[in-house]
Coordinates of C-alpha atoms in Angstrom, one line a residue:
M583 CA -15.3 -9.3 66.1
A584 CA -12.8 -7.9 63.4
V585 CA -13.6 -4.8 61.3
R586 CA -12.5 -4.8 57.6
S587 CA -11.8 -1.9 56.4
R588 CA -12.6 -1.0 52.7
V589 CA -10.3 0.6 50.5
V590 CA -11.5 2.9 48.1
S591 CA -9.3 2.7 44.9
T592 CA -9.5 6.3 43.2
P593 CA -9.4 6.2 39.6
T594 CA -7.1 7.1 37.5
P595 CA -7.3 10.0 35.5
T596 CA -6.7 9.0 31.8
P597 CA -4.5 11.7 30.3
T598 CA -5.8 13.4 27.4
P599 CA -3.8 12.8 24.4
T600 CA -1.3 14.8 22.5
P601 CA -2.8 16.7 19.4
T602 CA -0.5 14.9 16.1
P603 CA 0.1 17.7 13.7
T604 CA -1.5 16.8 10.6
P605 CA 1.0 16.6 7.9
P606 CA 0.3 18.3 4.7
S607 CA -1.8 16.8 2.2
S608 CA 0.2 15.9 -1.3
S609 CA -2.0 18.0 -3.3
T610 CA -0.7 21.1 -0.9
I611 CA 2.7 20.4 -1.0
V612 CA 2.3 19.8 -5.1
V613 CA 0.8 23.6 -5.5
V614 CA 3.5 25.0 -3.0
A615 CA 6.0 23.2 -4.9
A616 CA 4.8 24.3 -8.3
A617 CA 4.5 27.6 -6.8
A618 CA 7.8 28.3 -6.1
S619 CA 9.2 26.5 -9.3
L620 CA 7.5 29.3 -10.9
L621 CA 8.5 31.9 -9.2
G622 CA 12.0 30.2 -9.7
V623 CA 11.6 30.3 -13.4
V624 CA 10.4 33.6 -13.4
V625 CA 13.5 35.2 -11.5
L626 CA 15.7 32.9 -13.5
T627 CA 14.9 34.5 -16.9
T628 CA 16.5 37.4 -15.3
G629 CA 14.7 39.3 -17.7
P630 CA 11.3 40.4 -15.3
L631 CA 14.7 40.8 -11.8
Y632 CA 16.6 43.4 -14.1
R633 CA 13.6 45.3 -15.1
V634 CA 12.2 45.8 -11.7
R635 CA 15.5 46.6 -10.1
S636 CA 16.1 49.3 -13.1
W637 CA 13.1 51.1 -12.1
W638 CA 15.0 52.8 -9.7
S639 CA 18.6 52.4 -11.4
F640 CA 19.7 51.4 -14.2
D641 CA 23.2 49.7 -15.2
R642 CA 24.1 47.7 -17.8
P643 CA 25.0 44.8 -16.4
L644 CA 22.9 43.8 -13.6
E645 CA 24.2 40.7 -12.7
T646 CA 26.3 41.6 -10.2
D647 CA 23.6 43.5 -8.7
A648 CA 23.4 43.0 -5.0
L649 CA 19.6 42.8 -5.4
V650 CA 19.6 40.3 -8.4
V651 CA 22.6 38.0 -6.8
V652 CA 21.0 37.6 -3.2
V653 CA 17.3 37.1 -5.3
Q654 CA 19.4 34.5 -7.0
A655 CA 20.7 32.9 -4.2
L656 CA 17.5 32.4 -2.4
V657 CA 16.8 30.2 -5.0
A658 CA 19.8 28.2 -4.7
V659 CA 19.9 28.1 -1.2
A660 CA 16.3 26.4 -1.7
G661 CA 17.1 24.1 -4.4
V662 CA 20.2 23.0 -2.4
A663 CA 17.3 22.7 0.8
V664 CA 14.4 20.9 -1.2
L665 CA 17.3 18.7 -2.7
A666 CA 18.9 17.6 0.5
T667 CA 15.6 16.5 2.3
G668 CA 13.0 13.5 2.5
D669 CA 15.7 12.3 0.2
R670 CA 14.9 13.9 -2.8
W671 CA 18.9 13.5 -4.3
R672 CA 18.5 9.9 -4.8
R673 CA 15.9 10.5 -7.9
V674 CA 19.4 12.3 -9.5
E675 CA 20.9 9.7 -11.6
P676 CA 23.3 8.5 -9.6
I677 CA 26.5 8.8 -12.7
A678 CA 25.3 12.5 -13.9
G679 CA 24.8 13.3 -10.3
V680 CA 28.4 12.8 -9.6
L681 CA 29.6 14.0 -12.3
A682 CA 27.6 17.3 -12.0
A683 CA 28.9 17.8 -8.8
A684 CA 32.4 17.2 -9.5
L685 CA 32.1 19.7 -11.8
A686 CA 30.3 22.6 -10.3
V687 CA 32.8 21.2 -7.0
W688 CA 35.7 21.6 -9.2
L689 CA 34.6 25.8 -10.6
V690 CA 34.5 26.3 -7.2
L691 CA 38.0 25.0 -6.3
S692 CA 39.4 27.2 -9.1
C693 CA 38.8 30.2 -6.8
A694 CA 42.1 29.2 -5.4
W695 CA 44.1 30.1 -8.6
S696 CA 41.9 32.5 -10.1
M697 CA 42.6 36.0 -11.3
D698 CA 39.3 37.1 -10.0
V699 CA 38.7 35.3 -6.8
A700 CA 34.9 37.3 -6.4
T701 CA 33.7 36.5 -9.6
T702 CA 35.1 32.9 -9.9
A703 CA 33.5 32.2 -6.1
R704 CA 29.8 34.0 -7.6
H705 CA 29.4 32.1 -10.6
S706 CA 30.2 28.9 -9.5
L707 CA 28.4 29.0 -6.3
L708 CA 25.6 30.3 -7.9
V709 CA 26.1 27.9 -11.1
A710 CA 26.2 24.5 -8.2
G711 CA 23.3 26.1 -6.7
T712 CA 21.0 26.0 -9.4
L713 CA 21.0 23.1 -10.8
A714 CA 20.9 21.8 -7.5
A715 CA 17.4 24.5 -7.9
G716 CA 16.6 22.6 -11.2
A717 CA 17.0 18.9 -9.8
A718 CA 15.2 20.1 -6.7
A719 CA 12.0 21.1 -8.6
A720 CA 12.2 17.6 -10.8
S721 CA 12.8 15.6 -7.6
V722 CA 9.1 17.2 -6.1
L723 CA 6.7 17.9 -9.1
T724 CA 5.7 15.7 -12.3
L725 CA 7.5 16.2 -15.7
L726 CA 4.0 17.2 -17.0
T727 CA 3.5 20.0 -14.3
L728 CA 7.0 21.4 -14.4
V729 CA 6.2 21.7 -18.3
V730 CA 3.3 23.9 -17.6
V731 CA 5.1 25.7 -15.0
L732 CA 8.2 26.2 -17.3
W733 CA 5.3 27.4 -20.4
V734 CA 4.1 29.5 -17.8
G735 CA 7.0 30.7 -16.5
L736 CA 8.3 32.0 -20.0
H737 CA 5.1 33.7 -20.8
L738 CA 4.9 35.7 -18.3
G739 CA 8.0 37.3 -19.1
L740 CA 7.1 37.1 -22.4
A741 CA 3.8 38.5 -22.8
W742 CA 5.6 41.5 -20.2
C743 CA 7.8 41.9 -23.2
A744 CA 5.5 42.1 -25.6
I745 CA 3.6 44.8 -24.0
A746 CA 6.9 46.9 -23.4
I747 CA 7.6 47.0 -27.1
A748 CA 4.1 47.7 -27.6
M749 CA 4.4 50.8 -25.8
V750 CA 7.7 51.4 -27.1
R751 CA 9.5 51.8 -23.8
P752 CA 12.8 52.5 -22.7
R753 CA 15.8 49.8 -23.9
T754 CA 12.6 47.5 -25.6
Q755 CA 14.8 47.7 -28.8
D756 CA 18.8 48.2 -29.4
R757 CA 19.8 50.4 -31.6
N758 CA 19.2 48.8 -35.0
G759 CA 15.5 48.4 -34.2
D760 CA 15.4 44.3 -33.4
W761 CA 13.6 43.4 -30.2
A762 CA 14.8 43.2 -26.8
G763 CA 11.9 43.6 -25.0
I764 CA 12.6 43.2 -21.0
F765 CA 15.9 41.1 -21.3
V766 CA 18.3 43.6 -21.8
N767 CA 19.4 42.6 -25.2
R768 CA 18.0 40.8 -28.2
N769 CA 19.6 37.3 -28.0
S770 CA 18.3 36.8 -24.5
L771 CA 14.6 37.6 -26.0
A772 CA 15.6 35.1 -29.0
L773 CA 16.3 32.4 -26.2
Y774 CA 13.3 32.6 -24.5
A775 CA 11.1 33.0 -27.2
A776 CA 11.7 30.1 -29.3
M777 CA 12.1 27.8 -25.8
A778 CA 8.6 28.9 -25.1
V779 CA 7.8 27.5 -28.7
V780 CA 9.7 24.2 -28.0
V781 CA 7.4 24.0 -25.1
S782 CA 4.5 24.9 -26.5
V783 CA 4.8 22.0 -28.9
L784 CA 5.4 19.6 -26.8
L785 CA 2.8 20.5 -24.3
A786 CA 0.4 20.6 -27.2
W787 CA 1.0 17.4 -28.1
A788 CA 1.2 15.9 -24.4
A789 CA -2.5 17.2 -24.4
I790 CA -3.9 16.0 -27.3
R791 CA -2.5 12.4 -26.7
H792 CA -3.6 12.5 -22.5
T793 CA -5.5 10.2 -21.4
R794 CA -7.1 12.1 -18.7
P795 CA -6.4 15.5 -19.4
V796 CA -6.8 18.2 -16.4
V797 CA -8.0 20.7 -19.4
P798 CA -10.2 19.9 -22.5
A799 CA -7.5 18.9 -25.8
P800 CA -9.4 21.4 -27.8
I801 CA -9.3 24.4 -25.6
A802 CA -5.7 23.5 -24.4
V803 CA -4.0 23.3 -28.1
V804 CA -6.1 26.7 -29.1
V805 CA -4.9 28.4 -26.0
I806 CA -1.0 27.1 -26.7
A807 CA -1.1 27.5 -30.3
G808 CA -1.7 31.4 -29.7
A809 CA 1.2 31.1 -27.3
I810 CA 3.4 29.9 -30.3
A811 CA 2.1 32.5 -33.0
A812 CA 2.6 35.4 -30.5
D813 CA 6.2 33.9 -29.5
A814 CA 7.0 33.3 -33.1
I815 CA 6.2 37.1 -33.8
L816 CA 8.8 38.2 -31.0
L817 CA 11.4 35.9 -31.9
A818 CA 10.8 37.4 -35.5
G819 CA 11.6 40.6 -34.1
T820 CA 14.3 40.1 -32.7
D821 CA 16.5 38.8 -35.9
S822 CA 18.4 36.1 -33.9
L823 CA 18.8 33.0 -35.8
T824 CA 21.0 30.8 -33.2
P825 CA 17.3 29.7 -31.4
L826 CA 15.8 29.3 -34.6
V827 CA 18.3 26.8 -35.4
A828 CA 18.3 24.8 -31.5
G829 CA 14.3 24.8 -31.9
A830 CA 14.6 22.9 -35.1
L831 CA 17.1 21.0 -34.2
A832 CA 15.6 20.0 -31.0
A833 CA 12.3 19.1 -33.3
G834 CA 14.8 16.9 -35.5
A835 CA 15.8 15.1 -32.2
V836 CA 12.5 14.8 -31.6
G837 CA 11.2 12.9 -34.8
I838 CA 14.4 10.8 -34.7
A839 CA 13.9 9.3 -31.1
L840 CA 10.5 8.8 -32.5
A841 CA 11.8 6.5 -35.1
G842 CA 14.0 5.0 -32.7
R843 CA 11.1 3.9 -30.5
T844 CA 10.0 1.8 -33.9
L845 CA 13.4 0.1 -34.2
F846 CA 13.6 -0.3 -30.6
R847 CA 10.3 -2.2 -30.6
R848 CA 11.4 -4.5 -33.8
G849 CA 14.4 -5.5 -31.5
R850 CA 17.3 -2.8 -32.1
P851 CA 19.1 -2.7 -29.1
V852 CA 19.0 0.9 -27.9
S853 CA 22.6 0.9 -27.1
S854 CA 23.4 0.8 -30.9
L855 CA 20.5 3.4 -31.6
I856 CA 21.9 5.8 -29.0
V857 CA 25.4 5.6 -30.4
G858 CA 24.7 6.0 -33.8
S859 CA 22.6 8.9 -33.4
G860 CA 25.3 10.4 -31.1
V861 CA 28.3 10.1 -33.6
A862 CA 26.0 11.1 -36.8
A863 CA 25.1 14.8 -34.4
V864 CA 28.6 14.8 -34.0
A865 CA 29.7 14.3 -37.4
A866 CA 26.6 16.8 -38.6
G867 CA 28.3 19.9 -36.1
L868 CA 31.8 19.2 -37.3
G869 CA 30.9 19.2 -41.1
G870 CA 28.6 22.6 -40.2
W871 CA 31.9 24.0 -38.9
L872 CA 33.7 23.1 -41.8
L873 CA 31.2 24.1 -44.3
R874 CA 30.5 27.6 -41.6
E875 CA 31.4 29.6 -44.7
P876 CA 29.1 28.5 -47.9
L877 CA 26.4 28.0 -44.9
S878 CA 26.7 31.5 -43.4
D879 CA 26.3 33.1 -46.9
L880 CA 23.0 31.6 -47.3
V881 CA 21.8 32.7 -44.3
G882 CA 23.2 36.1 -44.5
R883 CA 25.2 35.6 -41.7
D884 CA 29.1 36.4 -40.5
A885 CA 30.7 33.2 -41.2
G886 CA 32.9 34.2 -38.2
G887 CA 29.8 33.2 -36.0
T888 CA 29.3 37.2 -35.7
G889 CA 32.8 37.3 -33.7
R890 CA 32.7 34.5 -31.4
A891 CA 35.4 33.2 -34.1
A892 CA 37.3 35.8 -32.6
L893 CA 36.4 35.7 -29.1
W894 CA 37.4 32.0 -28.6
E895 CA 40.7 32.5 -30.5
V896 CA 41.8 34.9 -27.8
S897 CA 40.1 32.2 -25.7
W898 CA 42.4 30.0 -26.6
D899 CA 45.3 31.4 -26.2
W900 CA 45.0 32.6 -22.5
F901 CA 43.9 28.7 -22.1
A902 CA 47.0 27.2 -23.4
R903 CA 48.8 29.7 -20.5
R904 CA 47.6 26.9 -18.0
P905 CA 46.0 24.8 -19.9
L906 CA 45.7 21.8 -17.3
V907 CA 43.9 24.1 -14.2
G908 CA 42.8 27.3 -16.5
Q909 CA 42.6 31.0 -15.4
G910 CA 39.7 30.5 -13.0
Y911 CA 36.1 30.2 -13.9
M912 CA 34.7 33.5 -15.8
A913 CA 38.0 35.4 -14.3
P914 CA 39.5 36.6 -16.9
W915 CA 36.4 38.5 -17.6
S916 CA 37.4 40.9 -15.5
D917 CA 41.3 41.2 -16.1
P918 CA 42.3 44.3 -17.9
T919 CA 45.2 42.2 -20.2
F920 CA 42.8 40.2 -21.2
L921 CA 39.8 42.3 -22.2
A922 CA 42.8 43.8 -24.1
D923 CA 43.3 41.5 -26.5
I924 CA 39.7 40.6 -26.7
R925 CA 39.2 44.8 -27.7
E926 CA 42.0 44.4 -29.9
A927 CA 40.9 41.0 -31.5
R928 CA 36.9 41.6 -31.7
G929 CA 37.0 45.6 -31.8
R930 CA 35.2 45.7 -28.9
L931 CA 34.5 44.7 -25.3
L932 CA 32.7 42.0 -24.7
F933 CA 32.7 39.9 -21.2
S934 CA 32.5 36.1 -22.3
A935 CA 33.3 33.5 -25.0
H936 CA 29.8 33.3 -25.7
S937 CA 30.0 29.8 -25.5
S938 CA 30.0 27.5 -22.0
F939 CA 32.0 25.2 -23.5
V940 CA 35.0 27.8 -24.2
D941 CA 34.7 29.8 -21.1
V942 CA 35.0 26.2 -19.4
L943 CA 37.8 25.2 -21.1
L944 CA 39.3 28.7 -20.4
G945 CA 37.9 29.2 -16.3
G946 CA 38.5 25.5 -15.4
G947 CA 41.1 23.7 -17.9
L948 CA 41.4 20.4 -19.2
I949 CA 39.9 19.0 -16.3
G950 CA 36.5 21.5 -16.2
A951 CA 36.4 20.7 -19.9
V952 CA 36.6 16.8 -19.4
L953 CA 34.0 17.2 -16.4
V954 CA 31.0 18.9 -18.6
L955 CA 32.2 17.1 -21.7
A956 CA 31.1 13.7 -19.1
V957 CA 28.2 15.0 -18.2
V958 CA 27.0 15.9 -21.7
V959 CA 27.6 12.4 -22.7
V960 CA 26.0 11.0 -19.8
L961 CA 22.6 13.3 -19.8
Y962 CA 22.5 12.6 -23.6
R963 CA 22.8 8.9 -23.0
N964 CA 20.0 9.1 -20.1
V965 CA 17.6 11.6 -22.2
A966 CA 17.8 9.4 -25.6
A967 CA 17.2 6.1 -23.8
T968 CA 14.1 7.4 -22.0
A969 CA 13.0 8.8 -25.3
I970 CA 13.5 5.5 -27.3
T971 CA 12.4 3.3 -24.9
S972 CA 9.2 5.2 -23.4
D973 CA 5.8 5.4 -25.3
R974 CA 4.4 8.3 -23.2
P975 CA 4.5 11.4 -25.4
E976 CA 5.8 13.7 -22.9
N977 CA 8.9 11.9 -21.9
V978 CA 10.5 13.2 -25.0
V979 CA 10.7 16.3 -23.5
A980 CA 14.1 15.8 -22.1
L981 CA 15.6 15.3 -25.2
A982 CA 13.9 18.8 -27.1
L983 CA 15.1 20.2 -23.5
F984 CA 19.1 18.8 -23.6
V985 CA 19.2 19.3 -27.8
F986 CA 17.9 22.6 -27.8
A987 CA 20.3 23.8 -24.6
M988 CA 23.6 22.4 -25.8
V989 CA 22.6 24.3 -28.8
E990 CA 22.4 27.5 -27.0
H991 CA 25.4 26.2 -24.6
T992 CA 28.1 26.1 -27.8
T993 CA 26.8 29.6 -28.8
E994 CA 26.3 31.4 -25.8
T995 CA 28.0 31.7 -22.3
L996 CA 24.7 29.8 -20.2
L997 CA 26.7 28.5 -17.7
V998 CA 26.7 31.1 -14.9
A999 CA 25.2 32.6 -12.2
G1000 CA 21.6 32.6 -11.8
Q1001 CA 20.5 31.4 -15.6
L1002 CA 17.6 29.1 -16.7
M1003 CA 19.4 27.1 -18.7
V1004 CA 21.6 26.1 -16.2
A1005 CA 18.6 25.0 -13.5
V1006 CA 17.3 23.5 -16.9
L1007 CA 20.5 20.9 -16.7
G1008 CA 19.9 20.1 -13.2
A1009 CA 16.3 18.8 -14.0
L1010 CA 17.7 16.8 -17.0
L1011 CA 19.8 14.8 -13.8
V1012 CA 16.5 13.7 -12.6
I1013 CA 14.4 13.3 -15.7
G1014 CA 16.9 12.1 -18.0
A1015 CA 16.9 9.2 -15.9
P1016 CA 16.4 6.3 -17.8
T1017 CA 13.2 4.1 -16.9
A1018 CA 15.0 1.2 -18.7
V1019 CA 18.2 0.8 -20.6
A1020 CA 18.8 -2.1 -23.1
G1021 CA 15.5 -3.6 -21.3
S1022 CA 17.5 -3.1 -17.6
A1023 CA 15.3 -1.9 -14.5
R1024 CA 15.8 1.7 -13.3
R1025 CA 19.7 2.1 -11.5
G1026 CA 19.6 3.8 -8.3
W1027 CA 21.7 5.0 -5.7
P1028 CA 23.4 2.2 -3.0
R1029 CA 21.3 1.6 -0.2
A1030 CA 18.7 3.4 -1.5
R1031 CA 15.6 3.4 1.1
P1032 CA 13.1 -0.3 0.2
G1033 CA 11.2 0.1 -2.5
H1034 CA 12.5 3.2 -3.9
A1035 CA 13.5 1.7 -7.4
D1036 CA 9.8 0.7 -7.6
E1037 CA 8.7 4.5 -7.0
A1038 CA 7.3 6.5 -9.8
A1039 CA 9.8 9.3 -10.5
P1040 CA 8.4 12.5 -10.3
T1041 CA 10.5 14.5 -13.7
G1042 CA 10.1 17.6 -15.3
P1043 CA 12.5 20.5 -16.2
L1044 CA 12.7 23.9 -14.1
V1045 CA 14.2 26.8 -15.6
A1046 CA 18.5 31.0 -17.3
A1047 CA 18.8 34.5 -19.0
D1048 CA 21.6 35.8 -20.9
R1049 CA 24.2 37.7 -20.6
A1050 CA 24.8 40.5 -23.2
A1051 CA 25.6 39.1 -26.6
P1052 CA 27.3 40.3 -29.8
D1053 CA 24.5 40.2 -32.4
R1054 CA 23.9 36.9 -34.5

């Protein structure tokens, strides 16, 4: 009789699954991004950074100090890293992004023929990185969140100014008794006080119009109104005029955009509204320059822009020596021969042309000037289209910041290393991207990931400080 053998099967043990890391929630990402952007705003206004640096040694200017440069470089590197990951760079408006990148590359290339390679490299590389930092912040956070971040970051430095001025701390007032606070000179304090007023007004308007505000509108408006009053007191103490003009023109641009919305609803093509407003703005600027003497007399100011005309004449003469490629970005301001001409024309040494556009022309030549003007034109087209075609109140923020920035860049050299106004331009590359132009869908980069064009693109501004400026 055959015996059957029984085969007992041993059950195969079930492998223990490896736990999958839980990705951070979107709220965590927003909180981290907002905190990082806030830190960037504080750093790039440079006043707080300079003040901390001056605790153990004060050397004016401090922009070449190793600690200052390293901290600003960290902000720039972080901005590049964030923008380069997660396809965030696709949220930059394509034409404006390509032109801004070309400008940054050209400024870096000017190191090859620069009169001072170290100065050109520092400014051009940090300008490129700070543009990326602004765009990165705008690509991660919503417009309203970034406006709040900008508002808080500005007021941290301004509050420090108010306390230091009240305590009559050293160097918080200049030799004429005008307030400088922690920003080294009065024009820098005025720049940020005026910018804070503009942002506060826009934030109050958004709080009133927002359907689901985080903070009740009456409370938000009371807090913001108190901040505006404090900012206005600081601004008055600086006795600086240009930021007032910049703020007034930004408000005027918002008013024109709101009127343009009405015309757009009635069927007027948005392109005609943009071109008409742009031509009118350029004509008004030229008229103001031609009539600068009587206008300056009305406000009791120097018709030469408080010495700017002399700076610009010397800069033009040196530009003519190498008109196509320039002298190397910001390099002439370290050259003894050039500075001797400045001293002869101006009566004292200064270290910028007090106009970003003049300095780009001087350092980057005609090629640099054409690139920066192209960036300005495309940004204007984008922010104006967004302001006119959108019904959301906060979507005029991009236009207001653009106008404010253009006035300040015209009268101060702010397109330099580690400046908030550079990061603001970087943010405008994203928040100025039109959601509709003449009724068309939002344009994007070719071969964008599926569904990207339909995403609600987060928008918002980030972040400059001011170099020593002549009295206005």
